XYZ file of C-alpha atoms in Angstrom:
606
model
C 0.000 0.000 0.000
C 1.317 3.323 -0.573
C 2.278 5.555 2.187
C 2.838 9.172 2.361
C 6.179 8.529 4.981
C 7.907 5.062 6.206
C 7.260 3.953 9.734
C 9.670 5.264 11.791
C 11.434 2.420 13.856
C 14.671 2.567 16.389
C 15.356 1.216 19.868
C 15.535 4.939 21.739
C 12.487 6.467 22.178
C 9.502 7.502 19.687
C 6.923 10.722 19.822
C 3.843 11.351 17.496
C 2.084 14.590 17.968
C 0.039 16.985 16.266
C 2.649 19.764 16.121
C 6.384 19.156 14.581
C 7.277 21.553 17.301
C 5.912 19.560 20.260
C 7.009 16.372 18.778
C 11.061 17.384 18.585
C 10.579 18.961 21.778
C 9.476 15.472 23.372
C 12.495 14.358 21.702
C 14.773 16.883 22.990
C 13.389 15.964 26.429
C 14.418 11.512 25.752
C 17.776 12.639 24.367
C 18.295 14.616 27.140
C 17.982 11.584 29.675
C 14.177 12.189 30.445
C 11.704 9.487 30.333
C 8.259 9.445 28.454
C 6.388 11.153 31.125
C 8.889 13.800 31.757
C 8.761 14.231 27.520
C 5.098 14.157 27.304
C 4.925 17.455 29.459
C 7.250 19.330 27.793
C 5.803 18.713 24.896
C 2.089 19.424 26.388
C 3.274 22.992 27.012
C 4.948 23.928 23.755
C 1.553 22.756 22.421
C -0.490 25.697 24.264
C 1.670 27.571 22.615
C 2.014 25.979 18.949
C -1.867 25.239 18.279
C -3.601 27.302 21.176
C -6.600 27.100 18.584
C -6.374 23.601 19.489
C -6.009 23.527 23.348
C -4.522 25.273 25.793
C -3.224 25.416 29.474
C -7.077 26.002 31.413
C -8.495 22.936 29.142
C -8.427 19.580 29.760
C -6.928 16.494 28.874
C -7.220 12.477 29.641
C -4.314 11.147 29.475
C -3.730 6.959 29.389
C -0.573 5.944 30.778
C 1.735 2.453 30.793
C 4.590 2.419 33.124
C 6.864 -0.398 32.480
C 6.271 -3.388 34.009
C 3.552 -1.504 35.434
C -0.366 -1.202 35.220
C -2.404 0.631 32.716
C -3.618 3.756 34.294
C -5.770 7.055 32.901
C -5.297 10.329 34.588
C -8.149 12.005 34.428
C -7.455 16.084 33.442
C -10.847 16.720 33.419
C -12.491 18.864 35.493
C -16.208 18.991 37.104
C -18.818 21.588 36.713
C -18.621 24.921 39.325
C -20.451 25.098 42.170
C -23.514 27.271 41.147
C -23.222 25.461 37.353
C -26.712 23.614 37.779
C -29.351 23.141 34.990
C -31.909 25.040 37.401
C -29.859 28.302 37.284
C -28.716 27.723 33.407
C -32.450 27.529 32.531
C -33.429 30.051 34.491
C -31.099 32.467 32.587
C -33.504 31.541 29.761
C -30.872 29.155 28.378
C -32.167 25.415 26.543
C -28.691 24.683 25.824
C -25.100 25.385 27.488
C -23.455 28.055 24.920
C -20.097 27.215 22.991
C -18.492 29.962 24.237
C -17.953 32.449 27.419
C -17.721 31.827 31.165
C -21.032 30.124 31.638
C -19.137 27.025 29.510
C -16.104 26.334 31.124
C -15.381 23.820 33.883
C -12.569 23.592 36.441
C -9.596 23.895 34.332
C -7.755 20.241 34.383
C -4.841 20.053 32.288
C -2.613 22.033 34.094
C -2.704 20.214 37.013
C -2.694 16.937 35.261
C 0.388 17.341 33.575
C 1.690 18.139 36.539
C 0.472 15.518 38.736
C 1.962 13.028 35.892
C 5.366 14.846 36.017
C 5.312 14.812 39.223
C 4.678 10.953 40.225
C 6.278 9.173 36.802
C 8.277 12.032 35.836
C 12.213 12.647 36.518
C 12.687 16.387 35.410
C 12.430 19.609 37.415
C 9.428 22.028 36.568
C 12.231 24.040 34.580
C 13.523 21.868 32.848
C 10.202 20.835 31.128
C 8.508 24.733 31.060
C 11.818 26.272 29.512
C 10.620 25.272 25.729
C 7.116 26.390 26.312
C 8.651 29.690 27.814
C 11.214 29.831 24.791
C 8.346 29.523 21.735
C 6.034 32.136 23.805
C 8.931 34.325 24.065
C 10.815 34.495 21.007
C 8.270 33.463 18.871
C 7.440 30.438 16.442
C 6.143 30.393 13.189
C 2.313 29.580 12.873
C 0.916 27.378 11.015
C -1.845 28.215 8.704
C -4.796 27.627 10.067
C -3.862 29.500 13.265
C -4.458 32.764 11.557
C -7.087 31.508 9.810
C -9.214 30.973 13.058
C -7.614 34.382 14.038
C -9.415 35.900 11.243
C -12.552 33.906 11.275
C -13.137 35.658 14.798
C -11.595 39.096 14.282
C -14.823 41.326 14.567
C -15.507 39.419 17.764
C -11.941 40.070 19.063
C -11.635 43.958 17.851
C -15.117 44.775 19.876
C -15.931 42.634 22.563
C -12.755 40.215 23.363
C -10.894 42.626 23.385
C -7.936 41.262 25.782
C -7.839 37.879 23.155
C -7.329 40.987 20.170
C -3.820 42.155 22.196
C -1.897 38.632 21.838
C -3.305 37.372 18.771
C -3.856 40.370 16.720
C -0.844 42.757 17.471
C -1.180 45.875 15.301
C -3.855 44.873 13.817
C -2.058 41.567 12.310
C -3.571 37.881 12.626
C -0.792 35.382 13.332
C 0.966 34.832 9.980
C 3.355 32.025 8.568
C 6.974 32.323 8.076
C 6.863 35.604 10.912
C 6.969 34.713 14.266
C 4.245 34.999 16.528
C 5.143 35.639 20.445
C 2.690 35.522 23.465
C 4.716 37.323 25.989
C 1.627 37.160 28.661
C 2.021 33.945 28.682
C 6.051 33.364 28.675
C 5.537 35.782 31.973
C 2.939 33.953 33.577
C 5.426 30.369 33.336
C 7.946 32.661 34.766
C 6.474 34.302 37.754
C 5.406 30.617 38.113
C 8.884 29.273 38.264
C 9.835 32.779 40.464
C 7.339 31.709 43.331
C 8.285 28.297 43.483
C 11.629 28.812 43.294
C 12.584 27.878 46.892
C 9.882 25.418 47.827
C 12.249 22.558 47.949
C 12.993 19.667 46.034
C 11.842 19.101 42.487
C 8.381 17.327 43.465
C 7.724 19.996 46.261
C 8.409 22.699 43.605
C 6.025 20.795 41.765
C 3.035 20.651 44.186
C 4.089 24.456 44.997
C 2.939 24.944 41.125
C -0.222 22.925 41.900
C -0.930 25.190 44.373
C -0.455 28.455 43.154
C -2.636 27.068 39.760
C -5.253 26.606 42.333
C -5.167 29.354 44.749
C -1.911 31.942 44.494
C -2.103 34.421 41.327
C -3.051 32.240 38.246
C -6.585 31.276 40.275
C -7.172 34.817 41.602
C -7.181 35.458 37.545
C -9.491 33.019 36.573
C -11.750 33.983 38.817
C -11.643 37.688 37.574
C -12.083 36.120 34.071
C -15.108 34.569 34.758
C -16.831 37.160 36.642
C -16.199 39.753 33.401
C -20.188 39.772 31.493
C -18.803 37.954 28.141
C -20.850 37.727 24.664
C -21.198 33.728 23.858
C -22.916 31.618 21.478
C -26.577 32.750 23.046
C -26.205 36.326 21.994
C -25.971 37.974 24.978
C -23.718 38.573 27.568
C -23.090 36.129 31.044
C -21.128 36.100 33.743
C -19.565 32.676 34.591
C -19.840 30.696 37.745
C -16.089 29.172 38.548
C -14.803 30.828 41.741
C -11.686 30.434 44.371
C -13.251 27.296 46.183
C -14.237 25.537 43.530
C -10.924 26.029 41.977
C -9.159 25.426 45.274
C -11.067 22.086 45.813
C -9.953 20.251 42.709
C -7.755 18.139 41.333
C -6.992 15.265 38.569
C -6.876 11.894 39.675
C -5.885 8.579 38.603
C -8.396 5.623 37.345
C -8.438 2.337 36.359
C -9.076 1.912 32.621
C -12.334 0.270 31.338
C -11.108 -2.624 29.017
C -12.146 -4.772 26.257
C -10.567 -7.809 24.817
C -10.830 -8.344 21.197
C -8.477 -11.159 19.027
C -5.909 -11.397 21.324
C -5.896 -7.795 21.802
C -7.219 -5.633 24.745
C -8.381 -1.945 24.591
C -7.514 0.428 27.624
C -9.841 3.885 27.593
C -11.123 6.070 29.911
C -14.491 5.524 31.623
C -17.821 6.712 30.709
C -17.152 10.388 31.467
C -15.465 10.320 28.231
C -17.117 8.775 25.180
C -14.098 6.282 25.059
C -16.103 3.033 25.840
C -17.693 3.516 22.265
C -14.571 2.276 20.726
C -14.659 -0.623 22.788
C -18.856 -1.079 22.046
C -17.749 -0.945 18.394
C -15.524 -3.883 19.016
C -18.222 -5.737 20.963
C -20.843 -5.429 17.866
C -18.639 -6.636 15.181
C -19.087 -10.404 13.883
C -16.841 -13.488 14.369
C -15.694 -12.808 10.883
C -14.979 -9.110 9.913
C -15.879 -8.393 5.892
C -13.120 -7.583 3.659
C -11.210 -4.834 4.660
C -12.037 -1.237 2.701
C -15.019 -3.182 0.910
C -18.860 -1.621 0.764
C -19.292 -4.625 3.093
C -16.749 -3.592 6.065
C -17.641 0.703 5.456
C -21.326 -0.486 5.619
C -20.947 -2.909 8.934
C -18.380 -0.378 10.957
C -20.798 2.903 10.093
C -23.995 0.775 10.913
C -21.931 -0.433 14.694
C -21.215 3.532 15.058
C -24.380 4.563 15.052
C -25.704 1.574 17.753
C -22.575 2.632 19.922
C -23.276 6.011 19.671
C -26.958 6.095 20.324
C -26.021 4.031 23.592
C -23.632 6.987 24.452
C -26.216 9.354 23.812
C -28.720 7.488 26.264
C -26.003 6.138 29.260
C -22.600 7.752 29.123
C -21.989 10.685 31.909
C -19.857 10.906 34.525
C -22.523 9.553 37.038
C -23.584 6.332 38.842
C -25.053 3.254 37.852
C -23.869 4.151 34.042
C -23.997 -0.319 32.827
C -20.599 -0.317 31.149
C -20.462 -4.068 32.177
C -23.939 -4.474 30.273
C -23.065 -2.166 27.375
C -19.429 -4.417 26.766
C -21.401 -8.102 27.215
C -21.943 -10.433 24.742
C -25.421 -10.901 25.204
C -26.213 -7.867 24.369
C -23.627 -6.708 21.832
C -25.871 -9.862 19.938
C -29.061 -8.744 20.249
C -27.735 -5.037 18.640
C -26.085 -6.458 16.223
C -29.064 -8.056 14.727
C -29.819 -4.648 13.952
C -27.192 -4.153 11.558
C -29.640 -4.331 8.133
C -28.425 -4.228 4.371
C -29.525 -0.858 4.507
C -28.488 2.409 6.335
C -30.306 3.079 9.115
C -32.020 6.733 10.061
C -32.887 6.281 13.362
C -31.162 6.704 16.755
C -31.569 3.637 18.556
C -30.249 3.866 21.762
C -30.353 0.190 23.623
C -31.998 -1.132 26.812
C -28.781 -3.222 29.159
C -30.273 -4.661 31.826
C -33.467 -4.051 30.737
C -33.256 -0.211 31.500
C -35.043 2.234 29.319
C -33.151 4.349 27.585
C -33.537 8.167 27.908
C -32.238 10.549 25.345
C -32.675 14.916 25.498
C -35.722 16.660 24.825
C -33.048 19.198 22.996
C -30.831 16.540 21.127
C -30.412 16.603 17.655
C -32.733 19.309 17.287
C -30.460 21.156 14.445
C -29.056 19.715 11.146
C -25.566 20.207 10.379
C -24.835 20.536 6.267
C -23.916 17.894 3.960
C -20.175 17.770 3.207
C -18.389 18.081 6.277
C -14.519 19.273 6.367
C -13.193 17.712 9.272
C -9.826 19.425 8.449
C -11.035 22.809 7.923
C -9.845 24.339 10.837
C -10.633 28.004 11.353
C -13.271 27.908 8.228
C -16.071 29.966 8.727
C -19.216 28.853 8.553
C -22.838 30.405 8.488
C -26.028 29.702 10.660
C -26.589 27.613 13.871
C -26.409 24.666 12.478
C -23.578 22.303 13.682
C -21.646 23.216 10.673
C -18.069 23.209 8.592
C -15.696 20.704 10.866
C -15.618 17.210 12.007
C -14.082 18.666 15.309
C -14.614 20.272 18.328
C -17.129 23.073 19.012
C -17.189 26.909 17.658
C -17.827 30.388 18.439
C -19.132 32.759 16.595
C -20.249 36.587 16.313
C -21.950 35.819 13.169
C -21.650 32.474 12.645
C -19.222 29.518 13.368
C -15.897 28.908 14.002
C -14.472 25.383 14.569
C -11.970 24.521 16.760
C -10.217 21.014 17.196
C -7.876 19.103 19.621
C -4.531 18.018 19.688
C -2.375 14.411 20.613
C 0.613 13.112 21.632
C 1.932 9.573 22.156
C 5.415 8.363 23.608
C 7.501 5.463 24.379
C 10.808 5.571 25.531
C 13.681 2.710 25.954
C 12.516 1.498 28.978
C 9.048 0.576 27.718
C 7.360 3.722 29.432
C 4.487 4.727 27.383
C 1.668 7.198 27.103
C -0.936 8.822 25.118
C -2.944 12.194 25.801
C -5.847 13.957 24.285
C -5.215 17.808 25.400
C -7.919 20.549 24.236
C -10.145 23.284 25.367
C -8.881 26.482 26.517
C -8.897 27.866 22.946
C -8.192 30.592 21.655
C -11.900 31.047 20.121
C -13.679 29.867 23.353
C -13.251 32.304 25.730
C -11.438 35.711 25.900
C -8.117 35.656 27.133
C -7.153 35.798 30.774
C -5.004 39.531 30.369
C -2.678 38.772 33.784
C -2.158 35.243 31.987
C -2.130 35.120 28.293
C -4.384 32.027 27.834
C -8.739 32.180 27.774
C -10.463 29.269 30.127
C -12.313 26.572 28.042
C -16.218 25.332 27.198
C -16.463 21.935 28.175
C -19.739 22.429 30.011
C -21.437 23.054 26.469
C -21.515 18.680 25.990
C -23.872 18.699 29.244
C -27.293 18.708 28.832
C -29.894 21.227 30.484
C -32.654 18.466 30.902
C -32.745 16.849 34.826
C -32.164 13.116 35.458
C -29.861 12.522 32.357
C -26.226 10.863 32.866
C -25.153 13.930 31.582
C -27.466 16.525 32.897
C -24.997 19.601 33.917
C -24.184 18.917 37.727
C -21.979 20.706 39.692
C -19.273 18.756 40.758
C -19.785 15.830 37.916
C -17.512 16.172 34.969
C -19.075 16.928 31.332
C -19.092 13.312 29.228
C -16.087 14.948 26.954
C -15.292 13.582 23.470
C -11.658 13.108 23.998
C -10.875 9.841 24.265
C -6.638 8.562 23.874
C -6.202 4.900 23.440
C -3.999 2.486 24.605
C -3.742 -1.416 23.069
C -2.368 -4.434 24.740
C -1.361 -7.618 22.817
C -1.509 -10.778 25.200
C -1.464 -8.492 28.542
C 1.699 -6.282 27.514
C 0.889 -2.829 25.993
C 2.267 -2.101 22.299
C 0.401 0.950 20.833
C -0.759 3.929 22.292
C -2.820 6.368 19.640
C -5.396 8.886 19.207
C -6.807 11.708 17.466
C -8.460 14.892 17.331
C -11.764 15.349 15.678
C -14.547 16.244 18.567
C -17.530 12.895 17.894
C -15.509 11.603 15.143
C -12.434 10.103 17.525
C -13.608 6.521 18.398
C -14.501 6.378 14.835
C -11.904 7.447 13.051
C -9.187 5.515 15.537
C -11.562 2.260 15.392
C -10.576 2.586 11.842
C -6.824 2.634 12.238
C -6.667 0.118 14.872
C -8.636 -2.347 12.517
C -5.857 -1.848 10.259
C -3.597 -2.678 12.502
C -4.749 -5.863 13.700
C -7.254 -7.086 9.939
C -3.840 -6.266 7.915
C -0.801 -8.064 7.360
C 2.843 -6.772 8.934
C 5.107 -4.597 6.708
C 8.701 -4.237 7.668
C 8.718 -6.783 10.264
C 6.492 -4.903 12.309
C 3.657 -3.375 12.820
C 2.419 -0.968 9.875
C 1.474 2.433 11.501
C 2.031 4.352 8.800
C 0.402 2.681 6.443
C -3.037 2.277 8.901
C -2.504 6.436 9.447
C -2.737 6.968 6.130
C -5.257 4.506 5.165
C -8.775 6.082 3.499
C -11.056 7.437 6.643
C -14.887 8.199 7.058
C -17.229 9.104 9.333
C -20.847 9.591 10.420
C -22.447 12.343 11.883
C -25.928 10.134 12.546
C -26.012 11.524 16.407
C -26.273 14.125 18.377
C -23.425 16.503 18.382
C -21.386 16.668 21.590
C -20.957 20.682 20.862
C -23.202 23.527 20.451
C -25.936 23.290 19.120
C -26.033 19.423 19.099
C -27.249 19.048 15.521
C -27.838 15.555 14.008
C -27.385 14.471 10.568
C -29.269 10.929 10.135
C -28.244 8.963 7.562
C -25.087 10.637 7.035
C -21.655 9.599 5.579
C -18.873 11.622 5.123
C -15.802 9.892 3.345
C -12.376 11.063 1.463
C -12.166 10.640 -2.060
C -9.632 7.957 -2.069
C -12.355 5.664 -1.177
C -12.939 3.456 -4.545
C -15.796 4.808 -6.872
C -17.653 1.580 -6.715
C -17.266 1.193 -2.904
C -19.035 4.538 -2.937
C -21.742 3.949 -5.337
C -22.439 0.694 -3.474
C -22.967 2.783 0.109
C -25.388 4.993 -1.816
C -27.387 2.173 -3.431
C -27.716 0.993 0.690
C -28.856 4.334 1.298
C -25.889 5.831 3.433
C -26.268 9.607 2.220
C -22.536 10.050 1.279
C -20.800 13.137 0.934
C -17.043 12.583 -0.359
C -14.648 14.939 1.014
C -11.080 15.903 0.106
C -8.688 13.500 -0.504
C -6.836 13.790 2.714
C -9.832 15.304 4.917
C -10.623 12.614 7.605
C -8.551 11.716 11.084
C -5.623 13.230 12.379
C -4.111 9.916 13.869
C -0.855 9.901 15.579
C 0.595 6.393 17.358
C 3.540 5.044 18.876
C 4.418 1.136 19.457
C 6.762 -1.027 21.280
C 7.245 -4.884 20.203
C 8.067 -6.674 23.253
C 9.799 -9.270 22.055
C 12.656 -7.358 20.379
C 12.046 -3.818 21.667
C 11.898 -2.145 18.396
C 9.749 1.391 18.957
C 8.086 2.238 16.045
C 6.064 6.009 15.460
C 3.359 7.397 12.511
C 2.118 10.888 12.393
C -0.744 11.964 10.220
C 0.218 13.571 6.839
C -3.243 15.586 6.758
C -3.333 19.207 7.453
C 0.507 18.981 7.085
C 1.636 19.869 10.840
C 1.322 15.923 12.595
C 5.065 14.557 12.742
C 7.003 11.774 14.270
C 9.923 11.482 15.773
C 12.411 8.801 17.036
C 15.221 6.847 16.666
């Protein structure tokens, strides 16, 4: 099969990101005697610098981790919902849905203080050592890539009379971020140093590190949050809200670590994080495929894998939440991954079909799927305008608009080193478009809160202190009990799709080069369906729906349209942004891919 790049083997270490810049900084980190944790941070920072469209520091990230020799573990980034964040006051602001944007959409910023915790407890490096490239880019500049001036501009009118603190970093004299000129975000450089000033004498390198914690939660970078979200801020709704974060909610949280919900599958088994994510899909879509899997790339296998989305997805429409009693055990059995698959027909379906484990009665939203997003979704147009309230232009993450929408998207990054460490993260939120920047910090807070839903009694009714169900979702693989591949993705819904995808070519295809073809199952023709409720504002629907790149073979297309799939047929290299890293055990070759579309994914190793 063609590939656009080999798969990059060696014995030293390997890192796949989204951002060339984060990926050599990883490097820089396992050359330097660091260990995969220790890299993954560093290269976490540099990108909320490098793609702050994409994520940034008051986001939130899950993050799946494999010490050697050690147990699977996710580290949960994710923060809950304020205090006074309750449907009740959200509806009584004359609200149906959560906006996309402003204060009254972000939760307790988590990825600050997950990094952190995982530098901290698997980590080797100082704080410095791992802030001083993040500090460096911010500082003296990088060169953007294209599409961060493109959201830049997409949001300008917004940012010259309302946002006006977001217009001073990332429209300096008048100027949207351009390529081949550096771009510099000196509020933030200064906020990394006053952070390394304060801590400077707290003691030794993990005291320094929980003196960082602390100031993130209650010194000078909380007291400025808190500001933030108290300033009345025009969102998605029109008008302009206050948020609800304040010191004790900020001071009362932290990440935490979890054990991964599993699935085993062909000698393989799946690690993800729990139902506060939407990870278990990618394990549900396992659990409804057949004994025998159709050909790979054939009408057959596109038909059966969309036709499994949709079940999966309907199910994490109906149970998934970060509450109690959701029936992950139920949702994963055989019994009744059976009785849904009998569902699967010779024909698209158009209805959501949520199932009934246990015998439980499904509930969906009285708001879900109310809109309709357009045919022909761009999951790679980053920063593309687009018009209306419908869910609109990107397979991604959510938008913000003064009139109309913006898309935004997420970032990964995956490492092993030497020693068999490994470790994949999903960091977003906090962008640039979601919220106006903090001024005393140079970074906005994020708009996670917009995936809750406003109607009572629902897994993920918006709760304060319950995390929204968020959409990112890294992955880590096992083969016989010993983990070999840690990957993931942006693209918002479309990430348990798209990296169910590349994992099936993993394990359906035969083994180029002695190992394990990344590469080629990167770069391997994508789709995806949009036949559910949106996760972002305003959670349109598009039933029936098939978005694929025009790679796919003409007659593999016509034959999805004779079945009824409404197919629209993208660019050629429009769909997934998958990076992944892997470690045979039995000869310890590391191997690394990186995504060739939208031309900034890279990996690095040797």
């Amino acid at each position: 099969m063609f590939t656009t790049r080999p798969t990059l083997q060696g014995t030293f270490g390997m890192v796949s990101s989204t951002h060339w810049l984060a990926s050599q900084t990883a490097m820089a980190v396992l050359e330097d005697g660091g260990n995969a944790y220790d890299a993954a941070v560093a290269g976490a920072f540099v990108l909320h610098v490098v793609e702050p469209h994409l994520n940034g520091p008051a986001g939130e990230v899950p993050i799946l981790l494999a010490p050697a020799g050690g147990e699977v573990r996710v580290l949960c980034g994710q923060g809950v919902a304020p205090a006074g964040a309750s449907a009740a006051h959200y509806r009584a602001l004359g609200l149906g849905l959560v906006p996309g944007t402003g204060p009254l959409a972000a939760a307790i910023p988590g990825a600050f203080d997950a990094w952190l915790l995982l530098l901290r407890d698997h980590g080797t490096r100082t704080l410095p050592d791992v802030l001083k490239y993040a500090i460096g880019y911010a500082e003296d500049g990088h060169p953007p890539v294209d599409n961060l001036g493109a959201t830049v501009e997409s949001v300008r009118e917004l940012f010259e009379t309302e946002w006006t603190s977001s217009a001073e970093v990332y429209l300096p004299d008048g100027r949207a971020p351009r390529p081949g000129e550096l771009f510099r975000n000196p509020a933030l450089a200064a906020t990394w140093r006053r952070l390394l000033a304060e801590t400077e004498g707290a003691g030794d390198r993990e005291a320094r590190i929980e003196a960082a914690r602390e100031i993130w939660r209650t010194g000078f970078i909380a007291e400025a949050l808190v500001r933030q979200s108290a300033r009345p801020t025009l969102d998605t709704s029109g008008a302009h809200h206050t948020g609800t974060l304040t010191a004790a909610d900020l001071a009362g949280w932290s990440a935490h670590y979890e054990t991964p919900v599993t699935y085993d599958w062909n000698g393989w088994t799946l690690c993800k994080a729990g139902p506060w994510s939407q990870g278990p899909a990618l394990l549900q879509q396992l659990a409804l495929l057949p004994p025998e899997v159709p050909e790979y790339g054939s009408a057959d296998y596109v038909h059966l894998l969309v036709e499994g989305a949709k079940l999966a997805f309907a199910d994490r429409e109906a149970w998934y939440g970060d509450a109690t009693g959701v029936p992950v055990a139920a949702l994963l059995s055989g019994e009744y991954n059976a009785r849904r698959r009998a569902l699967v027909g010779d024909l698209a379906s158009y209805e959501l079909r949520p199932g009934s484990p246990d015998g439980r009665a499904p509930r969906l939203s009285a708001a879900g799927g109310t809109g309709t997003s357009p045919e022909g979704v761009n999951p790679m147009g980053a920063g593309e305008p687009t018009v209306g309230t419908a869910t609109g232009g990107r397979a991604g993450e959510p938008a913000v608009a003064r009139d109309g929408l913006t898309r935004g998207d997420t970032c990964h990054l995956d490492v092993v080193d030497r020693w068999g460490n490994m470790v994949a993260a999903t960091p977003s939120g906090g962008w640039l478009q979601s919220n106006p920047v903090v001024p005393e910090l140079g970074f906005p807070l994020g708009t996670r809160l917009q995936m809750t839903w406003l109607d009572e009694g629902l897994p993920n009714t918006l709760t304060p202190g319950r995390r929204p169900r968020t959409t990112l979702t890294p992955s880590l693989a096992l083969r016989d009990g010993v983990p070999v591949l840690a990957f993931g993705t942006p693209g918002g819904d479309q990430q348990d799709q798209w990296q169910l995808h590349f994992f099936l070519a993993v394990a359906l295809r035969a083994p180029v080069r002695g190992g394990l073809d990344l590469q080629g199952a990167v770069d391997a023709p994508n789709w995806h369906t949009d036949a559910f409720p949106s996760s972002f504002y305003p959670r349109g629907t598009r039933p029936g729906s098939l978005t694929v790149e025009s790679r796919m073979p003409d007659e593999v297309v016509a034959e999805l349209r004779r079945r009824g799939h409404r197919v629209a047929v993208g660019p050629a290299w429009s769909e997934g942004r998958l990076c992944a890293v892997a470690r045979d055990p039995r000869t310890g070759v590391l191997s690394a891919a990186a995504n060739p579309r939208g031309m900034q994914g890279y990996a690095v190793g040797r």
